[in-house]
Coordinates of C-alpha atoms and ligand atoms in Angstrom, one line a residue:
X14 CA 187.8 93.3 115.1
X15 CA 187.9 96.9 114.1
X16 CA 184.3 97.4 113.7
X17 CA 184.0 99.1 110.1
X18 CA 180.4 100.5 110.4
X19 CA 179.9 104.3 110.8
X20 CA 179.7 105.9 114.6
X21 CA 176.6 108.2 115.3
X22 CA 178.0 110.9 117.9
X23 CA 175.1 110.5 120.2
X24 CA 171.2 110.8 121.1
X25 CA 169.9 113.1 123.4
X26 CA 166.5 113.0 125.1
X27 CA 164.6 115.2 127.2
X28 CA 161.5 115.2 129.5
X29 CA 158.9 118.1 131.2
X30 CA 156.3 116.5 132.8
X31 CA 155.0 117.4 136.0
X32 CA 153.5 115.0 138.0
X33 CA 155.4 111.8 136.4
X34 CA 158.0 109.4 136.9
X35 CA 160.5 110.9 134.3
X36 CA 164.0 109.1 135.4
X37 CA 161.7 106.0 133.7
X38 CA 160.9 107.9 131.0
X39 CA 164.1 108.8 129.8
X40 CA 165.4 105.7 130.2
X41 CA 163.0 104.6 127.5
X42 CA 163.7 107.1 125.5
X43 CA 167.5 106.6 125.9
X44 CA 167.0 102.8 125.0
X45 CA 165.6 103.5 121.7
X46 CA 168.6 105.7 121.3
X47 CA 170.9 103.6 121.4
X48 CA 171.9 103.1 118.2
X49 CA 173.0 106.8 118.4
X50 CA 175.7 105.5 120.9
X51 CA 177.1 102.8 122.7
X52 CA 179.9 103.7 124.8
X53 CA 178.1 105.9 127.4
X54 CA 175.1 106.9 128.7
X55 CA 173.5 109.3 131.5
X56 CA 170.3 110.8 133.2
X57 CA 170.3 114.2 134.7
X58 CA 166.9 115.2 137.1
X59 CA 165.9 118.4 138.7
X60 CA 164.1 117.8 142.1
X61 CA 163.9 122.0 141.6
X62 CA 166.7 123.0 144.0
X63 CA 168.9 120.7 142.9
X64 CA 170.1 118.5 139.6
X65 CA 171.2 114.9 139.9
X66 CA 173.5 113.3 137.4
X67 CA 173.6 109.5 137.1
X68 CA 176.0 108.5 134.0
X69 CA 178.3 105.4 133.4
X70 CA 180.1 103.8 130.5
X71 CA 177.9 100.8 128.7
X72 CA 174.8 100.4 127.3
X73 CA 171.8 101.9 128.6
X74 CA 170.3 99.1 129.8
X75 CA 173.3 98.0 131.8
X76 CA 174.0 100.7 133.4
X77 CA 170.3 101.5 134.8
X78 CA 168.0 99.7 137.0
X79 CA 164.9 99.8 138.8
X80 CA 166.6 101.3 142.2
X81 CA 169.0 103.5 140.2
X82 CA 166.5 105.0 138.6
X83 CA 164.1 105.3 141.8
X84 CA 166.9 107.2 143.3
X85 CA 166.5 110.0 140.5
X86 CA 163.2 112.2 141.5
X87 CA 162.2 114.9 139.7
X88 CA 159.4 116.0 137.3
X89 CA 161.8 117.1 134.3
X90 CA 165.0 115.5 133.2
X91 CA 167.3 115.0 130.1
X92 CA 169.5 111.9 129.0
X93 CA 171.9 110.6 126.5
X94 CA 173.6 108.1 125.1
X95 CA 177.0 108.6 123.7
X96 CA 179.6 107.8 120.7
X97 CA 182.7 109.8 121.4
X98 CA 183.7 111.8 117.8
X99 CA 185.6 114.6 119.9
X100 CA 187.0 113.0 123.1
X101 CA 187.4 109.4 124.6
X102 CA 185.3 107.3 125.7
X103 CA 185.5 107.1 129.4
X104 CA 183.5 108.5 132.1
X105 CA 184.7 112.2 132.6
X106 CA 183.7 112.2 129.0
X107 CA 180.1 110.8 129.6
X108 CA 177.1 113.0 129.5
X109 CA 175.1 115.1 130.4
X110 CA 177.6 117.4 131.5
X111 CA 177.1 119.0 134.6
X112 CA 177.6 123.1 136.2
X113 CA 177.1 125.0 139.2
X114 CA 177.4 128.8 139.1
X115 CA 176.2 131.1 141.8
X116 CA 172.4 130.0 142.5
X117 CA 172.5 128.2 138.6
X118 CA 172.9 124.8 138.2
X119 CA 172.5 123.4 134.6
X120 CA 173.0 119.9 132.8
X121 CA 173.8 119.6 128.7
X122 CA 174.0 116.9 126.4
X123 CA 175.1 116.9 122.7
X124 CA 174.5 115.4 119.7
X125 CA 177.4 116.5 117.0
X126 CA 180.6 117.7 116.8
X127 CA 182.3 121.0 117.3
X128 CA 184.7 122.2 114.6
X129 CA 186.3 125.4 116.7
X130 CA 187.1 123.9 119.7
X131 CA 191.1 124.8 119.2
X132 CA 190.2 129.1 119.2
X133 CA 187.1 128.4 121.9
X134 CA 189.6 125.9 124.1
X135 CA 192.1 129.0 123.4
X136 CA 189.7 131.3 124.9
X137 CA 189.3 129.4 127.9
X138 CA 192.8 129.0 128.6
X139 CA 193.0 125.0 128.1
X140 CA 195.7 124.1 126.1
X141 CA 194.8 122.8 123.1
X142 CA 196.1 119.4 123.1
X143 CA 193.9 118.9 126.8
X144 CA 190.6 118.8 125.2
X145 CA 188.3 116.0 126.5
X146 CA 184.8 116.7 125.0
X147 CA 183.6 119.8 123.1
X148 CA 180.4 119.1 124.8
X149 CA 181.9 120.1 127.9
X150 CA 184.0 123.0 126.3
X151 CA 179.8 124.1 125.6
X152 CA 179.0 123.8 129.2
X153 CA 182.1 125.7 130.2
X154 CA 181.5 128.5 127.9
X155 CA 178.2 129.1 129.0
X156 CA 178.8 128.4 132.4
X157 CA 181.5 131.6 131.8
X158 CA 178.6 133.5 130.7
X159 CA 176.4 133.4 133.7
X160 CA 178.1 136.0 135.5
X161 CA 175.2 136.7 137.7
X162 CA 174.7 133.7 139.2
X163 CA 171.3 134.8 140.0
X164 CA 169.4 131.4 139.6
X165 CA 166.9 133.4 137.6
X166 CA 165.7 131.1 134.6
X167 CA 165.9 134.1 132.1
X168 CA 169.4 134.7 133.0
X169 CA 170.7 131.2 132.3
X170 CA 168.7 131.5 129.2
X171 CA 170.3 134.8 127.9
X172 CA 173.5 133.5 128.6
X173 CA 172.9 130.3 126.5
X174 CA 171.4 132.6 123.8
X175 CA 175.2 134.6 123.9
X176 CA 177.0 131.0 124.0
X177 CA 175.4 129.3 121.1
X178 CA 176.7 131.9 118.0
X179 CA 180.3 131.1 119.4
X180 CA 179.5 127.6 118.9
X181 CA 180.9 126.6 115.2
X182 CA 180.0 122.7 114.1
X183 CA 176.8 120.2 114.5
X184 CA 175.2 120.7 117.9
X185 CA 171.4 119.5 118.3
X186 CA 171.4 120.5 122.7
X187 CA 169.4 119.7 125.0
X188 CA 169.6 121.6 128.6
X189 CA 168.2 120.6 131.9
X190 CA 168.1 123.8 134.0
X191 CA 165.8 123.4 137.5
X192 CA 162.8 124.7 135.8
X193 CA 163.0 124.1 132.7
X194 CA 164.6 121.7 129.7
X195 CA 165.9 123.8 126.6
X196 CA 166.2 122.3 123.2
X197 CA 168.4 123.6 120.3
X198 CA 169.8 122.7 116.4
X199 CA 172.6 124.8 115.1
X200 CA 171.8 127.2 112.2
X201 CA 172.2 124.6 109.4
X202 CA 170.3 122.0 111.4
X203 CA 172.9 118.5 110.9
X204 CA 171.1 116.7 113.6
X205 CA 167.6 115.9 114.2
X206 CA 165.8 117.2 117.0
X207 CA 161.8 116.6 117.8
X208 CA 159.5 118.0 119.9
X209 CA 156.6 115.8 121.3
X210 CA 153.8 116.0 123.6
X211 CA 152.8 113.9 126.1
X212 CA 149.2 112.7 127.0
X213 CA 148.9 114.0 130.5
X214 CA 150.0 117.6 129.0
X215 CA 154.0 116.9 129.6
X216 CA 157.0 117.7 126.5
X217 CA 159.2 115.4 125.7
X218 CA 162.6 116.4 123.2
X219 CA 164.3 113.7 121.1
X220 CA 166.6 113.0 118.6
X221 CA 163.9 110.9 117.0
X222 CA 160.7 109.8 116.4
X223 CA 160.5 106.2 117.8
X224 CA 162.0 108.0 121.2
X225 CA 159.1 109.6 121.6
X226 CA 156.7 106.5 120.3
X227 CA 158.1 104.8 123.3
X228 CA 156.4 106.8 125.7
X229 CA 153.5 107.4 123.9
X230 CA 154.1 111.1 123.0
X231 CA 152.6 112.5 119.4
X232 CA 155.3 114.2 117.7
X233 CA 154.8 117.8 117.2
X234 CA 156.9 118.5 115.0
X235 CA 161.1 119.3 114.5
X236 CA 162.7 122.0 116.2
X237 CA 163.9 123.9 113.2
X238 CA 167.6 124.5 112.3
X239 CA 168.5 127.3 114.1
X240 CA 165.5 127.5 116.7
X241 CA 165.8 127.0 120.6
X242 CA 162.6 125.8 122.8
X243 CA 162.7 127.1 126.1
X244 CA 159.9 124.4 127.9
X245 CA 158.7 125.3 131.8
X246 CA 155.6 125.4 133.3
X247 CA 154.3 128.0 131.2
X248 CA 154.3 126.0 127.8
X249 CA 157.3 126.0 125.0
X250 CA 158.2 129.0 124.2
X251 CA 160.8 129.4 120.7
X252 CA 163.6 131.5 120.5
X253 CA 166.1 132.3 117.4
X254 CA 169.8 133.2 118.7
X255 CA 171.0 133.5 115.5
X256 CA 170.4 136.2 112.4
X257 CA 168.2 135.0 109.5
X258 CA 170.7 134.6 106.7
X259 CA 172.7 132.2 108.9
X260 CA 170.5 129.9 108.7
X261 CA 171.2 127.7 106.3
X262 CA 169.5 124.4 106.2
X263 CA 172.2 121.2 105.8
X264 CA 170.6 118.2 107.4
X265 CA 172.9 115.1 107.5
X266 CA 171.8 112.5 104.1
X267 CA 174.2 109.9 106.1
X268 CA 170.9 109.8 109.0
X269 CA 168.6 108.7 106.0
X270 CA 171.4 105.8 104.4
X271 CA 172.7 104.2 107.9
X272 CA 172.0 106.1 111.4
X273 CA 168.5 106.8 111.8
X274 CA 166.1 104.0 112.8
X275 CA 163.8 103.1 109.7
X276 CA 160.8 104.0 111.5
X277 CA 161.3 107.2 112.4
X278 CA 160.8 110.3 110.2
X279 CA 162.9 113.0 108.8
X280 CA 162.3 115.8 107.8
X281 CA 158.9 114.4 106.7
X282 CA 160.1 111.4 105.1
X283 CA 159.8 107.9 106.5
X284 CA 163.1 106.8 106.7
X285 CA 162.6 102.6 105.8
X286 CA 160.4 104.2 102.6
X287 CA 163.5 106.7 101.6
X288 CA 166.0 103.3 101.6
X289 CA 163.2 101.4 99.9
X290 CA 163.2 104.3 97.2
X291 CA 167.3 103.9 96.7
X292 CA 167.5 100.7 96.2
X293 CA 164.6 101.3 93.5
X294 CA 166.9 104.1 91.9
X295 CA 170.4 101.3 92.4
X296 CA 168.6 98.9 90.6
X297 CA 167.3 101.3 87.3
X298 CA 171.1 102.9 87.8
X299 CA 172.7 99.5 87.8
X300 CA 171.0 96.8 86.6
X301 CA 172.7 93.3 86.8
X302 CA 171.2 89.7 85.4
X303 CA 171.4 87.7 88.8
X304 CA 169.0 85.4 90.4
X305 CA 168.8 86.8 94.0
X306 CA 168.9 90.1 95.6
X307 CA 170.2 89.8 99.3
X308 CA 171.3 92.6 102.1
X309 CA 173.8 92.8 104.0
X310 CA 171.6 93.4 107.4
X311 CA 170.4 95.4 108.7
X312 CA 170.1 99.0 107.7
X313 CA 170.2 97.6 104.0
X314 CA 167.5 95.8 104.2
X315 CA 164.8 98.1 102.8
X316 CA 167.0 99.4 100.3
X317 CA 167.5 95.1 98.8
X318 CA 163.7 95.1 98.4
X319 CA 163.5 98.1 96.6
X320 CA 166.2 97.0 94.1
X321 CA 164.3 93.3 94.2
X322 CA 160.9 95.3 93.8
X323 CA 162.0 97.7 90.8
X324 CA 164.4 94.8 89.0
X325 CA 162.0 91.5 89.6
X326 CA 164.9 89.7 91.2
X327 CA 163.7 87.9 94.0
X328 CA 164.7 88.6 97.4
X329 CA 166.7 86.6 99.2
X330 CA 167.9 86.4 103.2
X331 CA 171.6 85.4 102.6
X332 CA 172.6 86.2 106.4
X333 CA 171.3 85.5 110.0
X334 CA 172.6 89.0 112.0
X335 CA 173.6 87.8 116.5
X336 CA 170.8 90.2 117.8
X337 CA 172.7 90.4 120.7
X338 CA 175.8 91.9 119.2
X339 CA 176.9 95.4 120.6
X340 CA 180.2 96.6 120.1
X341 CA 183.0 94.6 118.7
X342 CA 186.7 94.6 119.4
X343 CA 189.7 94.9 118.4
X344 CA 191.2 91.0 117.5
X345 CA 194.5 90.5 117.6
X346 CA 194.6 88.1 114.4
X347 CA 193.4 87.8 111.7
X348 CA 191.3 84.4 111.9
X349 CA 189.9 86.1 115.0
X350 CA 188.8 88.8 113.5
X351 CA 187.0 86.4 111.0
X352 CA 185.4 84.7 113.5
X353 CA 184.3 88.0 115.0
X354 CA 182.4 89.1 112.3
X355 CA 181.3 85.7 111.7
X356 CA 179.5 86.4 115.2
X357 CA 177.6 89.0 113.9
X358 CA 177.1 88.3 111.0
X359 CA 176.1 84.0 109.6
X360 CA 175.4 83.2 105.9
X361 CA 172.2 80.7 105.2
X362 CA 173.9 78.6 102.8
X363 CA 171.4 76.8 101.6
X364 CA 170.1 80.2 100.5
X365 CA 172.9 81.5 98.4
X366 CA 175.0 78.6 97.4
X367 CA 175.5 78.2 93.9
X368 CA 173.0 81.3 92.6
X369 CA 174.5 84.9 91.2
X370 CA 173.6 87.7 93.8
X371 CA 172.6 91.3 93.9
X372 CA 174.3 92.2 97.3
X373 CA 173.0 95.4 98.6
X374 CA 175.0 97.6 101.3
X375 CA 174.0 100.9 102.9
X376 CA 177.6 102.2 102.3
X377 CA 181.5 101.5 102.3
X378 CA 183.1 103.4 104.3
X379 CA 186.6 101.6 106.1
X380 CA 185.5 98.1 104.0
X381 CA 186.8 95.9 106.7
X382 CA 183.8 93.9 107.6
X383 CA 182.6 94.1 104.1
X384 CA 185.8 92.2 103.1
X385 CA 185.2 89.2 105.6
X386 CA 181.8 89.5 104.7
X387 CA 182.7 88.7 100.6
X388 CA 184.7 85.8 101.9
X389 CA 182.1 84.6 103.6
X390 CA 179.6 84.3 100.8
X391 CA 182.5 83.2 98.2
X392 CA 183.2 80.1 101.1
X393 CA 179.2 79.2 100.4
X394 CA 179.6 78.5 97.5
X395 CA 178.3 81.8 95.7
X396 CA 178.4 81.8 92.2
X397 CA 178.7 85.8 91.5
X398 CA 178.4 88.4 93.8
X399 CA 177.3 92.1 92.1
X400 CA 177.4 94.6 94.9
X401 CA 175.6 97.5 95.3
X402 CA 175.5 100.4 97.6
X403 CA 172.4 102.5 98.2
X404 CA 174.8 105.8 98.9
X405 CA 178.2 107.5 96.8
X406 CA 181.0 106.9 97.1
X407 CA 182.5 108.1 100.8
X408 CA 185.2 110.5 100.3
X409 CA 185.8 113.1 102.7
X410 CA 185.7 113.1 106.5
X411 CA 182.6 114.3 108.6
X412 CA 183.8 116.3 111.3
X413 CA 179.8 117.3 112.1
X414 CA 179.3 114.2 114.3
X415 CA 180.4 110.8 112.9
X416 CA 183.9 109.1 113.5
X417 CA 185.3 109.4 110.0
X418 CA 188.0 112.6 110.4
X419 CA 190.7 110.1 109.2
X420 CA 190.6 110.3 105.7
X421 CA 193.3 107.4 105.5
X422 CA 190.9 105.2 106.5
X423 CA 188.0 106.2 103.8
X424 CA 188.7 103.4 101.3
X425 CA 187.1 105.3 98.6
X426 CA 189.6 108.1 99.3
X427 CA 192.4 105.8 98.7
X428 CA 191.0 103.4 95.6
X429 CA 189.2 104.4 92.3
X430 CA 185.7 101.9 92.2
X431 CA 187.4 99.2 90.1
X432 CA 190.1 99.0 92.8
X433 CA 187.9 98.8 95.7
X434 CA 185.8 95.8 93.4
X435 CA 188.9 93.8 93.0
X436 CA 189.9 94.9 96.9
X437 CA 186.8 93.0 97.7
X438 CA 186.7 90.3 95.4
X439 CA 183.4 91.3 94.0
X440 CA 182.1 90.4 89.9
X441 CA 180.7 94.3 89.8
X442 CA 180.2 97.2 92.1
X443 CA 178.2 99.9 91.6
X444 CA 177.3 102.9 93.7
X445 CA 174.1 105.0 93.8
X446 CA 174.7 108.3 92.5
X447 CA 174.6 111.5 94.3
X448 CA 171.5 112.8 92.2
X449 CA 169.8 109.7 92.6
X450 CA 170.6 109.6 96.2
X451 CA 169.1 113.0 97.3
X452 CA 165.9 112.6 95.3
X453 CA 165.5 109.2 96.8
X454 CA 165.7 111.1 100.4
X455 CA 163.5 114.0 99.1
X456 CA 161.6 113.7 95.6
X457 CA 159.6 116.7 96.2
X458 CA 163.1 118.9 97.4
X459 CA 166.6 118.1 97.0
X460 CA 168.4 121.0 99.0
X461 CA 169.1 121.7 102.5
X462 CA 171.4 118.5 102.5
X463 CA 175.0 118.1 103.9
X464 CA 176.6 115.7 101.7
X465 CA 180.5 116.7 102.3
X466 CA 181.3 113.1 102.6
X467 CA 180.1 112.2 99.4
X468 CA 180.9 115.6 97.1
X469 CA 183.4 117.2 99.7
X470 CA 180.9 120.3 99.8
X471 CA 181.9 121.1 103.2
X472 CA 178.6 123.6 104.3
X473 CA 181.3 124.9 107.0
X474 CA 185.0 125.3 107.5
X475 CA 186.5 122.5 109.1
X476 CA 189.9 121.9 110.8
X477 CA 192.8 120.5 108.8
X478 CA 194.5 119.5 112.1
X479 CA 194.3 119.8 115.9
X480 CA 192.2 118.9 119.1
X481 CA 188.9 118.1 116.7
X482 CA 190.8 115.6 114.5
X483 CA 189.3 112.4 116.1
X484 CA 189.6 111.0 119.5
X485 CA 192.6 112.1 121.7
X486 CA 192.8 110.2 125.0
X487 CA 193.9 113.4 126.9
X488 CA 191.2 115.8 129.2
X489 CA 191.6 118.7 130.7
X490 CA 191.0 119.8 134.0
X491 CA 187.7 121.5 134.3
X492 CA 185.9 120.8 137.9
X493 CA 184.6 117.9 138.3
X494 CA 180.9 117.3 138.2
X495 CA 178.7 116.1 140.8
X496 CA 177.1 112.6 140.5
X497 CA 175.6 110.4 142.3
X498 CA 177.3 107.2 142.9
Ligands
SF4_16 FE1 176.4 113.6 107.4 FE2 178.4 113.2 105.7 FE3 177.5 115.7 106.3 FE4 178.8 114.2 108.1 S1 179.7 115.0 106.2 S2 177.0 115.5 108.4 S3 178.0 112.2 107.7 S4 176.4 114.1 105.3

């Protein structure tokens, strides 16, 4: 089954605290990443003279154990857990990406995507077309830019402070050096980074909130598009590499309608409260006489009891969702690829049957689960189905960290709304509008959003073709790094 949800690029994590059992740590942290990325994941520890790298393929908690992670010692560490956007999926492509230069040793993982990686891999002297992973293109540049190889801590900073303004795209860093972890957004800030602070006096850096709930750490606050933390023994100290008027704040809207967990906080706003609030908006936007509102689980969810809440409809669970459902595959037929999604997703009949629904979905972006889905309910015996979605219509490709840079595949780039209703089989379809939408996110302040998917506003040039457009299965042949088996 291709799976037709949205890909996250990744979650990064990352840990100063002297004293503790970090390599345990992270892992937490890592695990309530996950939904960031399921393809990969990796811990990196600095015992001080040296950094350790433990990565694999799979899901967090497969690929660590007790004993693997007994065997990484240190009191400061970084970790995270990958979607490929740029790159495959395989190992060499796994992260945190590792470097030795002179007495330096350093270890990087990314969340977002690169958008110049053709002139930077040019640069370099890779040929274009043997691009594995902009995040290791990152860690090559600045790896080119420690000429000293001194091993002193404010060299390797400098030299990432040089890096980053070559850097063009969505890149929320964090960097394991062996004193020190480094956290950093790009000037317009698409990703989320936090910074939190441990009981005992330790830092912790995540992509979000409930990362750092895990492990007990109050949340500080967000590093600021733009900002770098440099934290070490002598605190967190913040640094801006880049001049004032490039900063431009353009947070991601798509982490408020699907990625982000709903218990987390962005940007100040809950993030199960802002889908609560579209649904609210969907429902006074497009109001439908039905007797049952139900979502399609789970990241709609909150937004079907808002449109219940602000319509009077009653809510309604019309599907069981397979907990235990990771990643789904590629079927080779079609009644297999029913079944699959039947695996994931189960109507309850005795629910739905008969009655005229309100079905609520975060977003259409490739429609191909959604289709099975409609069948689904129409084979229970559903009377009508309205649907509604809690986000625009998704236009454009996102090269700034999701796997949508094949506009092909954008149904709403290839269908007007009635032809995507009668695609699907649906009685009405209505979207949330884009006004609605960012007010929903932010009712106090509607800018400092990236919405190119939705208006085509693109907040920064993007490639029309090349080694960024999507996943090529080629690498190139940088050294390789050192890991632990
Ligand atoms: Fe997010 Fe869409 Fe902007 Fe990509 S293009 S960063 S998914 S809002």
């Amino acid at each position: 089954m291709d799976d037709s949800a949205p890909k996250e690029s990744c979650g990064v994590f990352g840990l100063y605290a002297p004293g503790s059992p970090v390599s345990h740590m992270v892992y937490l942290g890592l695990f309530a990443l996950q939904h960031r990325g399921q393809e990969a994941a990796g811990i990196a520890v600095s015992e001080g003279d040296k950094i350790w790298v433990d990565k694999d393929t799979g899901l967090v908690s497969t690929i660590f154990n007790d004993y693997r992670l007994q065997t990484l010692r240190g009191d400061l560490a970084i970790g995270h857990t990958r979607y490929s956007t740029t790159g495959s999926g395989d190992w060499q492509n796994s992260q945190p990406v590792y470097r030795q230069v002179g007495k330096h040793q350093f270890a990087l993982a990314h969340n977002g995507n690169l958008v110049n990686t053709e002139p930077l891999a040019t640069e370099l002297g890779v040929p274009a077309d043997g691009i594995g992973s902009d995040s290791d293109l990152a860690a090559e540049l600045l790896a080119r830019e420690l000429h000293g190889g001194s091993g002193d801590q404010d060299e390797l900073v400098e030299a990432f402070v040089r890096t980053l303004p070559r850097l063009s795209g969505a890149y929320s860093f964090v960097l394991l050096s062996q004193d020190a972890i480094i956290g950093v957004r790009d000037p317009h800030g698409f990703r989320p980074l936090f910074l939190g602070r441990l009981n005992d006096g330790g830092w912790a850096l995540a992509s979000e909130t409930p990362a750092l709930d895990v492990i007990d750490a109050a949340v500080v606050r967000e590093i600021q598009p733009g900002e770098m933390v440099v934290i070490d023994g002598a605190g967190v100290k913040s640094l801006w590499p880049f001049p004032a008027e490039e900063i431009v704040p353009k947070f991601c809207s798509f982490e408020y309608v699907y990625f982000a967990r709903p218990d987390g906080n962005l940007r100040g706003q809950n993030v199960h409260r802002v889908r609560q609030r579209m649904g609210e908006a969907l429902a006074r936007q497009a109001p439908v006489d039905a007797d049952a509102v139900v979502p399609i689980p789970e990241s709609s969810v909150p937004g079907a009891q808002g449109y219940a809440h602000e319509s009077g409809i009653p809510y309604v669970d019309g599907f069981v969702k397979n907990r235990y459902i990771g990643r789904t595959f590629i079927a080779p037929t079609q009644q297999l690829r029913r079944n699959a999604v039947k695996i994931k997703l189960n109507p309850i009949r005795e629910n739905i049957e008969g009655k005229r629904l309100v079905v609520v979905e975060d977003s259409i972006i490739r429609a191909t689960t959604l289709l099975e889905t409609m069948r689904m309910l129409r084979n229970s015996g559903v009377a009508e189905i309205h649907l509604r979605v809690l986000s625009p219509p998704y236009k454009w490709p996102c090269w700034y960290g999701m796997d949508t840079t094949d506009q092909s595949k954008l149904v709403a780039a290839q269908m007007s709304v009635e032809e995507i209703r009668t695609f699907l089989g649906a009685d009405s379809l209505a979207y949330l509008d884009i006004d609605a939408m960012l007010t929903a996110i932010s009712p106090e302040d509607t800018t400092g959003l990236c919405t190119a998917c939705l208006t085509g506003d693109y907040p920064i040039p993007v490639p029309s073709h090349g080694v960024a457009n999507g996943r090529t299965e080629t690498r190139w042949n940088l050294p390789i790094e050192a890991v632990i088996p």
